[in-house]
């Protein structure tokens, strides 16, 4: 049985075990930070590919080709607004 030493009542062996556990935890945290930095380097080296992928993902999520065609078709049907009063408008569709 170990004898408590110091004012806090912990034995030397307990303190050593705690320090060892904290060192291991710190080593894991450092490794996590290094892997995050490596991931940033990978993204940075493939930035054009990542940008195209992000654009394609947002395009599909926003409705893709159907939404784009509806927008273009609606603009083709819209006329030139000649006057507006509140929510009513006079539109010239020539």
CSV table of N, CA, C and O in Angstrom, one decimal:
chain,number,residue,atom,x,y,z
A,1,UNK,N,0.8,-1.2,0.0
A,1,UNK,CA,0.0,0.0,0.0
A,1,UNK,C,0.9,1.2,0.0
A,1,UNK,O,1.8,1.3,0.8
A,2,UNK,N,0.6,2.2,-0.9
A,2,UNK,CA,1.4,3.4,-1.0
A,2,UNK,C,0.9,4.4,0.1
A,2,UNK,O,-0.2,4.5,0.4
A,3,UNK,N,1.9,5.1,0.5
A,3,UNK,CA,1.6,6.1,1.6
A,3,UNK,C,1.4,7.5,0.9
A,3,UNK,O,2.1,7.8,-0.1
A,4,UNK,N,0.4,8.2,1.3
A,4,UNK,CA,0.1,9.5,0.7
A,4,UNK,C,1.2,10.4,1.1
A,4,UNK,O,1.7,10.5,2.2
A,5,UNK,N,1.5,11.2,0.1
A,5,UNK,CA,2.6,12.2,0.3
A,5,UNK,C,2.1,13.6,-0.1
A,5,UNK,O,1.3,13.7,-1.0
A,6,UNK,N,2.6,14.6,0.5
A,6,UNK,CA,2.2,15.9,0.1
A,6,UNK,C,0.9,16.4,0.7
A,6,UNK,O,0.3,15.6,1.5
A,7,UNK,N,0.5,17.6,0.4
A,7,UNK,CA,-0.7,18.1,1.1
A,7,UNK,C,-2.0,17.7,0.4
A,7,UNK,O,-3.1,17.7,1.0
A,8,UNK,N,-2.0,17.2,-0.9
A,8,UNK,CA,-3.2,16.9,-1.5
A,8,UNK,C,-3.6,15.4,-1.3
A,8,UNK,O,-4.7,15.0,-1.8
A,9,UNK,N,-2.8,14.6,-0.7
A,9,UNK,CA,-3.2,13.3,-0.4
A,9,UNK,C,-2.9,12.3,-1.5
A,9,UNK,O,-3.4,11.1,-1.5
A,10,UNK,N,-2.3,12.7,-2.6
A,10,UNK,CA,-2.0,11.8,-3.7
A,10,UNK,C,-0.6,11.1,-3.6
A,10,UNK,O,0.3,11.8,-3.1
A,11,UNK,N,-0.5,9.9,-3.9
A,11,UNK,CA,0.8,9.2,-3.9
A,11,UNK,C,1.6,9.6,-5.1
A,11,UNK,O,1.0,10.1,-6.1
A,12,UNK,N,2.9,9.3,-5.1
A,12,UNK,CA,3.7,9.6,-6.3
A,12,UNK,C,3.3,8.8,-7.5
A,12,UNK,O,3.3,9.2,-8.6
A,13,UNK,N,2.9,7.5,-7.2
A,13,UNK,CA,2.5,6.7,-8.3
A,13,UNK,C,1.2,7.2,-9.0
A,13,UNK,O,1.0,7.2,-10.2
A,14,UNK,N,0.2,7.7,-8.2
A,14,UNK,CA,-1.0,8.3,-8.7
A,14,UNK,C,-0.7,9.5,-9.6
A,14,UNK,O,-1.2,9.7,-10.7
A,15,UNK,N,0.2,10.3,-9.1
A,15,UNK,CA,0.6,11.5,-9.8
A,15,UNK,C,1.3,11.1,-11.1
A,15,UNK,O,1.0,11.7,-12.2
A,16,UNK,N,2.2,10.1,-11.1
A,16,UNK,CA,2.8,9.6,-12.3
A,16,UNK,C,1.8,9.1,-13.3
A,16,UNK,O,1.9,9.4,-14.5
A,17,UNK,N,0.8,8.4,-12.9
A,17,UNK,CA,-0.2,7.8,-13.7
A,17,UNK,C,-1.0,9.0,-14.4
A,17,UNK,O,-1.3,8.9,-15.6
A,18,UNK,N,-1.4,10.0,-13.6
A,18,UNK,CA,-2.1,11.1,-14.1
A,18,UNK,C,-1.3,11.9,-15.2
A,18,UNK,O,-1.8,12.2,-16.2
A,19,UNK,N,0.0,12.1,-14.9
A,19,UNK,CA,0.8,12.8,-15.9
A,19,UNK,C,0.9,12.0,-17.1
A,19,UNK,O,0.9,12.5,-18.2
A,20,UNK,N,1.1,10.6,-17.0
A,20,UNK,CA,1.2,9.8,-18.2
A,20,UNK,C,-0.1,9.9,-19.0
A,20,UNK,O,-0.1,10.0,-20.3
A,21,UNK,N,-1.3,9.8,-18.4
A,21,UNK,CA,-2.5,9.9,-19.1
A,21,UNK,C,-2.7,11.3,-19.7
A,21,UNK,O,-3.2,11.3,-20.9
A,22,UNK,N,-2.3,12.3,-19.1
A,22,UNK,CA,-2.4,13.7,-19.7
A,22,UNK,C,-1.5,13.8,-20.9
A,22,UNK,O,-1.8,14.4,-21.9
A,23,UNK,N,-0.3,13.2,-20.8
A,23,UNK,CA,0.7,13.3,-21.9
A,23,UNK,C,0.1,12.5,-23.1
A,23,UNK,O,0.2,13.0,-24.3
A,24,UNK,N,-0.5,11.4,-22.9
A,24,UNK,CA,-1.2,10.6,-24.0
A,24,UNK,C,-2.3,11.4,-24.6
A,24,UNK,O,-2.5,11.5,-25.8
A,25,UNK,N,-3.1,12.1,-23.8
A,25,UNK,CA,-4.2,12.9,-24.2
A,25,UNK,C,-3.7,14.1,-25.1
A,25,UNK,O,-4.2,14.4,-26.1
A,26,UNK,N,-2.6,14.7,-24.6
A,26,UNK,CA,-2.0,15.8,-25.4
A,26,UNK,C,-1.5,15.3,-26.7
A,26,UNK,O,-1.6,16.0,-27.7
A,27,UNK,N,-0.9,14.1,-26.7
A,27,UNK,CA,-0.3,13.6,-28.0
A,27,UNK,C,-1.5,13.3,-29.0
A,27,UNK,O,-1.3,13.6,-30.2
A,28,UNK,N,-2.6,12.8,-28.5
A,28,UNK,CA,-3.7,12.6,-29.4
A,28,UNK,C,-4.3,13.9,-29.9
A,28,UNK,O,-4.6,14.0,-31.1
A,29,UNK,N,-4.3,14.9,-29.1
A,29,UNK,CA,-4.8,16.2,-29.5
A,29,UNK,C,-3.9,16.8,-30.6
A,29,UNK,O,-4.3,17.4,-31.6
A,30,UNK,N,-2.6,16.7,-30.4
A,30,UNK,CA,-1.6,17.2,-31.4
A,30,UNK,C,-1.8,16.4,-32.7
A,30,UNK,O,-1.7,17.0,-33.8
A,31,UNK,N,-2.0,15.1,-32.6
A,31,UNK,CA,-2.1,14.3,-33.9
A,31,UNK,C,-3.4,14.8,-34.6
A,31,UNK,O,-3.4,14.8,-35.8
A,32,UNK,N,-4.5,15.0,-33.9
A,32,UNK,CA,-5.7,15.5,-34.5
A,32,UNK,C,-5.5,16.8,-35.2
A,32,UNK,O,-6.0,17.0,-36.3
A,33,UNK,N,-4.8,17.7,-34.6
A,33,UNK,CA,-4.5,19.0,-35.2
A,33,UNK,C,-3.6,18.9,-36.4
A,33,UNK,O,-3.9,19.5,-37.5
A,34,UNK,N,-2.7,18.0,-36.4
A,34,UNK,CA,-1.8,17.7,-37.6
A,34,UNK,C,-2.6,17.2,-38.7
A,34,UNK,O,-2.5,17.5,-39.9
A,35,UNK,N,-3.6,16.3,-38.4
A,35,UNK,CA,-4.4,15.7,-39.5
A,35,UNK,C,-5.3,16.7,-40.1
A,35,UNK,O,-5.6,16.7,-41.3
A,36,UNK,N,-5.8,17.7,-39.3
A,36,UNK,CA,-6.6,18.8,-39.8
A,36,UNK,C,-5.8,19.7,-40.7
A,36,UNK,O,-6.3,20.1,-41.8
A,37,UNK,N,-4.5,19.9,-40.4
A,37,UNK,CA,-3.7,20.8,-41.2
A,37,UNK,C,-3.4,20.0,-42.5
A,37,UNK,O,-3.3,20.7,-43.6
A,38,UNK,N,-3.2,18.7,-42.4
A,38,UNK,CA,-2.9,17.9,-43.7
A,38,UNK,C,-4.1,18.0,-44.6
A,38,UNK,O,-4.0,18.1,-45.8
A,39,UNK,N,-5.4,18.0,-44.0
A,39,UNK,CA,-6.6,18.0,-44.8
A,39,UNK,C,-6.7,19.4,-45.5
A,39,UNK,O,-7.1,19.5,-46.7
A,40,UNK,N,-6.3,20.5,-44.9
A,40,UNK,CA,-6.3,21.8,-45.5
A,40,UNK,C,-5.3,21.8,-46.7
A,40,UNK,O,-5.6,22.4,-47.7
A,41,UNK,N,-4.2,21.2,-46.5
A,41,UNK,CA,-3.2,21.2,-47.6
A,41,UNK,C,-3.7,20.4,-48.8
A,41,UNK,O,-3.5,20.8,-49.9
A,42,UNK,N,-4.4,19.3,-48.5
A,42,UNK,CA,-5.0,18.5,-49.6
A,42,UNK,C,-6.1,19.3,-50.4
A,42,UNK,O,-6.1,19.4,-51.6
A,43,UNK,N,-6.9,20.0,-49.6
A,43,UNK,CA,-8.0,20.9,-50.2
A,43,UNK,C,-7.3,22.0,-51.0
A,43,UNK,O,-7.7,22.3,-52.1
A,44,UNK,N,-6.3,22.6,-50.5
A,44,UNK,CA,-5.7,23.7,-51.1
A,44,UNK,C,-5.0,23.3,-52.4
A,44,UNK,O,-5.0,24.0,-53.4
A,45,UNK,N,-4.4,22.1,-52.4
A,45,UNK,CA,-3.8,21.6,-53.6
A,45,UNK,C,-4.8,21.2,-54.7
A,45,UNK,O,-4.4,21.2,-55.9
A,46,UNK,N,-6.0,20.8,-54.3
A,46,UNK,CA,-7.0,20.5,-55.3
A,46,UNK,C,-8.1,21.5,-55.4
A,46,UNK,O,-9.3,21.2,-55.6
A,47,UNK,N,-7.8,22.8,-55.2
A,47,UNK,CA,-8.8,23.8,-55.1
A,47,UNK,C,-9.7,23.9,-56.3
A,47,UNK,O,-11.0,24.0,-56.1
A,48,UNK,N,-9.2,23.8,-57.5
A,48,UNK,CA,-10.2,23.9,-58.7
A,48,UNK,C,-11.2,22.8,-58.7
A,48,UNK,O,-12.4,23.0,-58.9
A,49,UNK,N,-10.7,21.6,-58.3
A,49,UNK,CA,-11.6,20.4,-58.3
A,49,UNK,C,-12.7,20.6,-57.2
A,49,UNK,O,-13.9,20.3,-57.4
A,50,UNK,N,-12.2,21.1,-56.0
A,50,UNK,CA,-13.2,21.3,-54.9
A,50,UNK,C,-14.2,22.4,-55.3
A,50,UNK,O,-15.4,22.3,-55.0
A,51,UNK,N,-13.7,23.5,-56.0
A,51,UNK,CA,-14.7,24.5,-56.3
A,51,UNK,C,-15.7,24.0,-57.3
A,51,UNK,O,-16.9,24.3,-57.2
A,52,UNK,N,-15.3,23.2,-58.3
A,52,UNK,CA,-16.3,22.6,-59.3
A,52,UNK,C,-17.2,21.7,-58.5
A,52,UNK,O,-18.5,21.8,-58.8
A,53,UNK,N,-16.8,20.9,-57.6
A,53,UNK,CA,-17.6,20.0,-56.9
A,53,UNK,C,-18.6,20.8,-56.0
A,53,UNK,O,-19.8,20.5,-56.0
A,54,UNK,N,-18.2,21.9,-55.4
A,54,UNK,CA,-19.1,22.7,-54.6
A,54,UNK,C,-20.1,23.4,-55.5
A,54,UNK,O,-21.3,23.4,-55.1
A,55,UNK,N,-19.7,23.9,-56.6
A,55,UNK,CA,-20.7,24.5,-57.6
A,55,UNK,C,-21.7,23.5,-58.0
A,55,UNK,O,-22.9,23.8,-58.1
A,56,UNK,N,-21.3,22.3,-58.4
A,56,UNK,CA,-22.2,21.3,-58.9
A,56,UNK,C,-23.2,20.9,-57.8
A,56,UNK,O,-24.4,20.7,-58.0
A,57,UNK,N,-22.7,20.8,-56.6
A,57,UNK,CA,-23.5,20.4,-55.4
A,57,UNK,C,-24.6,21.5,-55.2
A,57,UNK,O,-25.8,21.2,-55.1
A,58,UNK,N,-24.2,22.7,-55.2
A,58,UNK,CA,-25.2,23.8,-55.0
A,58,UNK,C,-26.1,23.9,-56.1
A,58,UNK,O,-27.3,24.2,-55.9
A,59,UNK,N,-25.7,23.7,-57.4
A,59,UNK,CA,-26.5,23.7,-58.5
A,59,UNK,C,-27.6,22.6,-58.4
A,59,UNK,O,-28.8,22.9,-58.6
A,60,UNK,N,-27.3,21.4,-58.0
A,60,UNK,CA,-28.2,20.4,-57.9
A,60,UNK,C,-29.2,20.6,-56.8
A,60,UNK,O,-30.4,20.4,-56.9
A,61,UNK,N,-28.7,21.1,-55.6
A,61,UNK,CA,-29.5,21.4,-54.5
A,61,UNK,C,-30.5,22.5,-54.7
A,61,UNK,O,-31.6,22.6,-54.2
A,62,UNK,N,-30.1,23.5,-55.6
A,62,UNK,CA,-31.0,24.6,-55.9
A,62,UNK,C,-32.0,24.3,-57.0
A,62,UNK,O,-32.8,25.1,-57.3
A,63,UNK,N,-32.0,23.1,-57.5
A,63,UNK,CA,-33.1,22.7,-58.5
A,63,UNK,C,-32.5,22.3,-59.8
A,63,UNK,O,-33.2,21.9,-60.7
A,64,UNK,N,-31.2,22.6,-60.0
A,64,UNK,CA,-30.6,22.1,-61.2
A,64,UNK,C,-31.1,22.7,-62.5
A,64,UNK,O,-31.5,23.9,-62.6
A,65,UNK,N,-31.1,21.9,-63.5
A,65,UNK,CA,-31.5,22.4,-64.9
A,65,UNK,C,-32.9,22.8,-64.9
A,65,UNK,O,-33.2,23.9,-65.6
A,66,UNK,N,-33.8,22.2,-64.2
A,66,UNK,CA,-35.2,22.5,-64.3
A,66,UNK,C,-35.5,24.0,-63.8
A,66,UNK,O,-36.2,24.7,-64.4
A,67,UNK,N,-34.8,24.3,-62.6
A,67,UNK,CA,-35.0,25.6,-62.1
A,67,UNK,C,-34.4,26.7,-63.0
A,67,UNK,O,-35.0,27.8,-63.2
A,68,UNK,N,-33.3,26.4,-63.6
A,68,UNK,CA,-32.6,27.3,-64.6
A,68,UNK,C,-33.5,27.5,-65.8
A,68,UNK,O,-33.7,28.7,-66.2
A,69,UNK,N,-34.1,26.5,-66.3
A,69,UNK,CA,-34.9,26.6,-67.5
A,69,UNK,C,-36.2,27.3,-67.2
A,69,UNK,O,-36.7,28.2,-68.0
A,70,UNK,N,-36.8,27.1,-66.0
A,70,UNK,CA,-38.0,27.9,-65.6
A,70,UNK,C,-37.6,29.3,-65.5
A,70,UNK,O,-38.4,30.2,-65.9
A,71,UNK,N,-36.5,29.7,-65.0
A,71,UNK,CA,-36.1,31.1,-64.8
A,71,UNK,C,-35.9,31.7,-66.2
A,71,UNK,O,-36.4,32.8,-66.4
A,72,UNK,N,-35.3,31.0,-67.1
A,72,UNK,CA,-35.1,31.6,-68.5
A,72,UNK,C,-36.4,31.7,-69.2
A,72,UNK,O,-36.6,32.7,-69.9
A,73,UNK,N,-37.3,30.7,-69.1
A,73,UNK,CA,-38.6,30.7,-69.8
A,73,UNK,C,-39.4,31.9,-69.2
A,73,UNK,O,-40.1,32.5,-70.0
A,74,UNK,N,-39.4,32.0,-67.9
A,74,UNK,CA,-40.2,33.1,-67.3
A,74,UNK,C,-39.7,34.5,-67.8
A,74,UNK,O,-40.5,35.4,-68.1
A,75,UNK,N,-38.4,34.6,-67.9
A,75,UNK,CA,-37.9,35.9,-68.4
A,75,UNK,C,-38.3,36.2,-69.8
A,75,UNK,O,-38.5,37.3,-70.2
A,76,UNK,N,-38.4,35.1,-70.6
A,76,UNK,CA,-38.9,35.3,-72.0
A,76,UNK,C,-40.3,35.7,-72.1
A,76,UNK,O,-40.7,36.4,-73.0
A,77,UNK,N,-41.2,35.4,-71.1
A,77,UNK,CA,-42.6,35.7,-71.1
A,77,UNK,C,-42.8,37.1,-70.5
A,77,UNK,O,-43.9,37.7,-70.7
A,78,UNK,N,-41.9,37.6,-69.7
A,78,UNK,CA,-42.1,38.8,-69.1
A,78,UNK,C,-42.0,40.0,-70.1
A,78,UNK,O,-41.2,39.9,-71.1
A,79,UNK,N,-42.7,41.0,-69.9
A,79,UNK,CA,-42.7,42.1,-70.8
A,79,UNK,C,-42.0,43.3,-70.2
A,79,UNK,O,-41.4,43.2,-69.1
A,80,UNK,N,-42.0,44.4,-70.8
A,80,UNK,CA,-41.4,45.6,-70.3
A,80,UNK,C,-42.4,46.4,-69.5
A,80,UNK,O,-43.5,46.7,-70.0
A,81,UNK,N,-42.1,46.6,-68.3
A,81,UNK,CA,-43.0,47.3,-67.4
A,81,UNK,C,-43.1,48.8,-67.7
A,81,UNK,O,-42.1,49.5,-67.7
A,82,UNK,N,-44.3,49.3,-68.1
A,82,UNK,CA,-44.4,50.7,-68.4
A,82,UNK,C,-44.8,51.5,-67.2
A,82,UNK,O,-44.5,52.7,-67.2
A,83,UNK,N,-45.6,51.0,-66.4
A,83,UNK,CA,-46.1,51.8,-65.2
A,83,UNK,C,-46.4,50.8,-64.1
A,83,UNK,O,-46.8,49.7,-64.3
A,84,UNK,N,-46.3,51.3,-62.8
A,84,UNK,CA,-46.6,50.5,-61.7
A,84,UNK,C,-47.3,51.4,-60.6
A,84,UNK,O,-46.9,52.5,-60.4
A,85,UNK,N,-48.4,50.8,-60.0
A,85,UNK,CA,-49.1,51.5,-59.0
A,85,UNK,C,-49.3,50.4,-57.9
A,85,UNK,O,-50.2,49.5,-58.0
A,86,UNK,N,-48.5,50.5,-56.8
A,86,UNK,CA,-48.6,49.5,-55.8
A,86,UNK,C,-48.2,48.1,-56.3
A,86,UNK,O,-47.1,48.0,-56.9
A,87,UNK,N,-49.1,47.2,-56.2
A,87,UNK,CA,-48.8,45.8,-56.6
A,87,UNK,C,-49.2,45.6,-58.1
A,87,UNK,O,-49.0,44.5,-58.6
A,88,UNK,N,-49.9,46.5,-58.7
A,88,UNK,CA,-50.4,46.4,-60.1
A,88,UNK,C,-49.4,47.1,-61.0
A,88,UNK,O,-48.8,48.1,-60.7
A,89,UNK,N,-49.2,46.5,-62.2
A,89,UNK,CA,-48.3,47.0,-63.1
A,89,UNK,C,-48.9,46.9,-64.5
A,89,UNK,O,-49.7,46.0,-64.8
A,90,UNK,N,-48.6,47.8,-65.4
A,90,UNK,CA,-49.0,47.8,-66.8
A,90,UNK,C,-47.7,47.3,-67.5
A,90,UNK,O,-46.6,47.9,-67.4
A,91,UNK,N,-47.9,46.2,-68.3
A,91,UNK,CA,-46.8,45.6,-68.9
A,91,UNK,C,-47.0,45.5,-70.4
A,91,UNK,O,-48.0,45.2,-70.9
A,92,UNK,N,-46.0,46.0,-71.1
A,92,UNK,CA,-46.0,45.9,-72.6
A,92,UNK,C,-45.3,44.6,-73.0
A,92,UNK,O,-44.1,44.4,-72.8
A,93,UNK,N,-46.1,43.7,-73.6
A,93,UNK,CA,-45.5,42.4,-74.0
A,93,UNK,C,-45.2,42.2,-75.5
A,93,UNK,O,-45.1,41.2,-76.0
A,94,UNK,N,-45.0,43.3,-76.1
A,94,UNK,CA,-44.6,43.3,-77.6
A,94,UNK,C,-43.3,42.7,-77.8
A,94,UNK,O,-42.4,42.7,-77.3
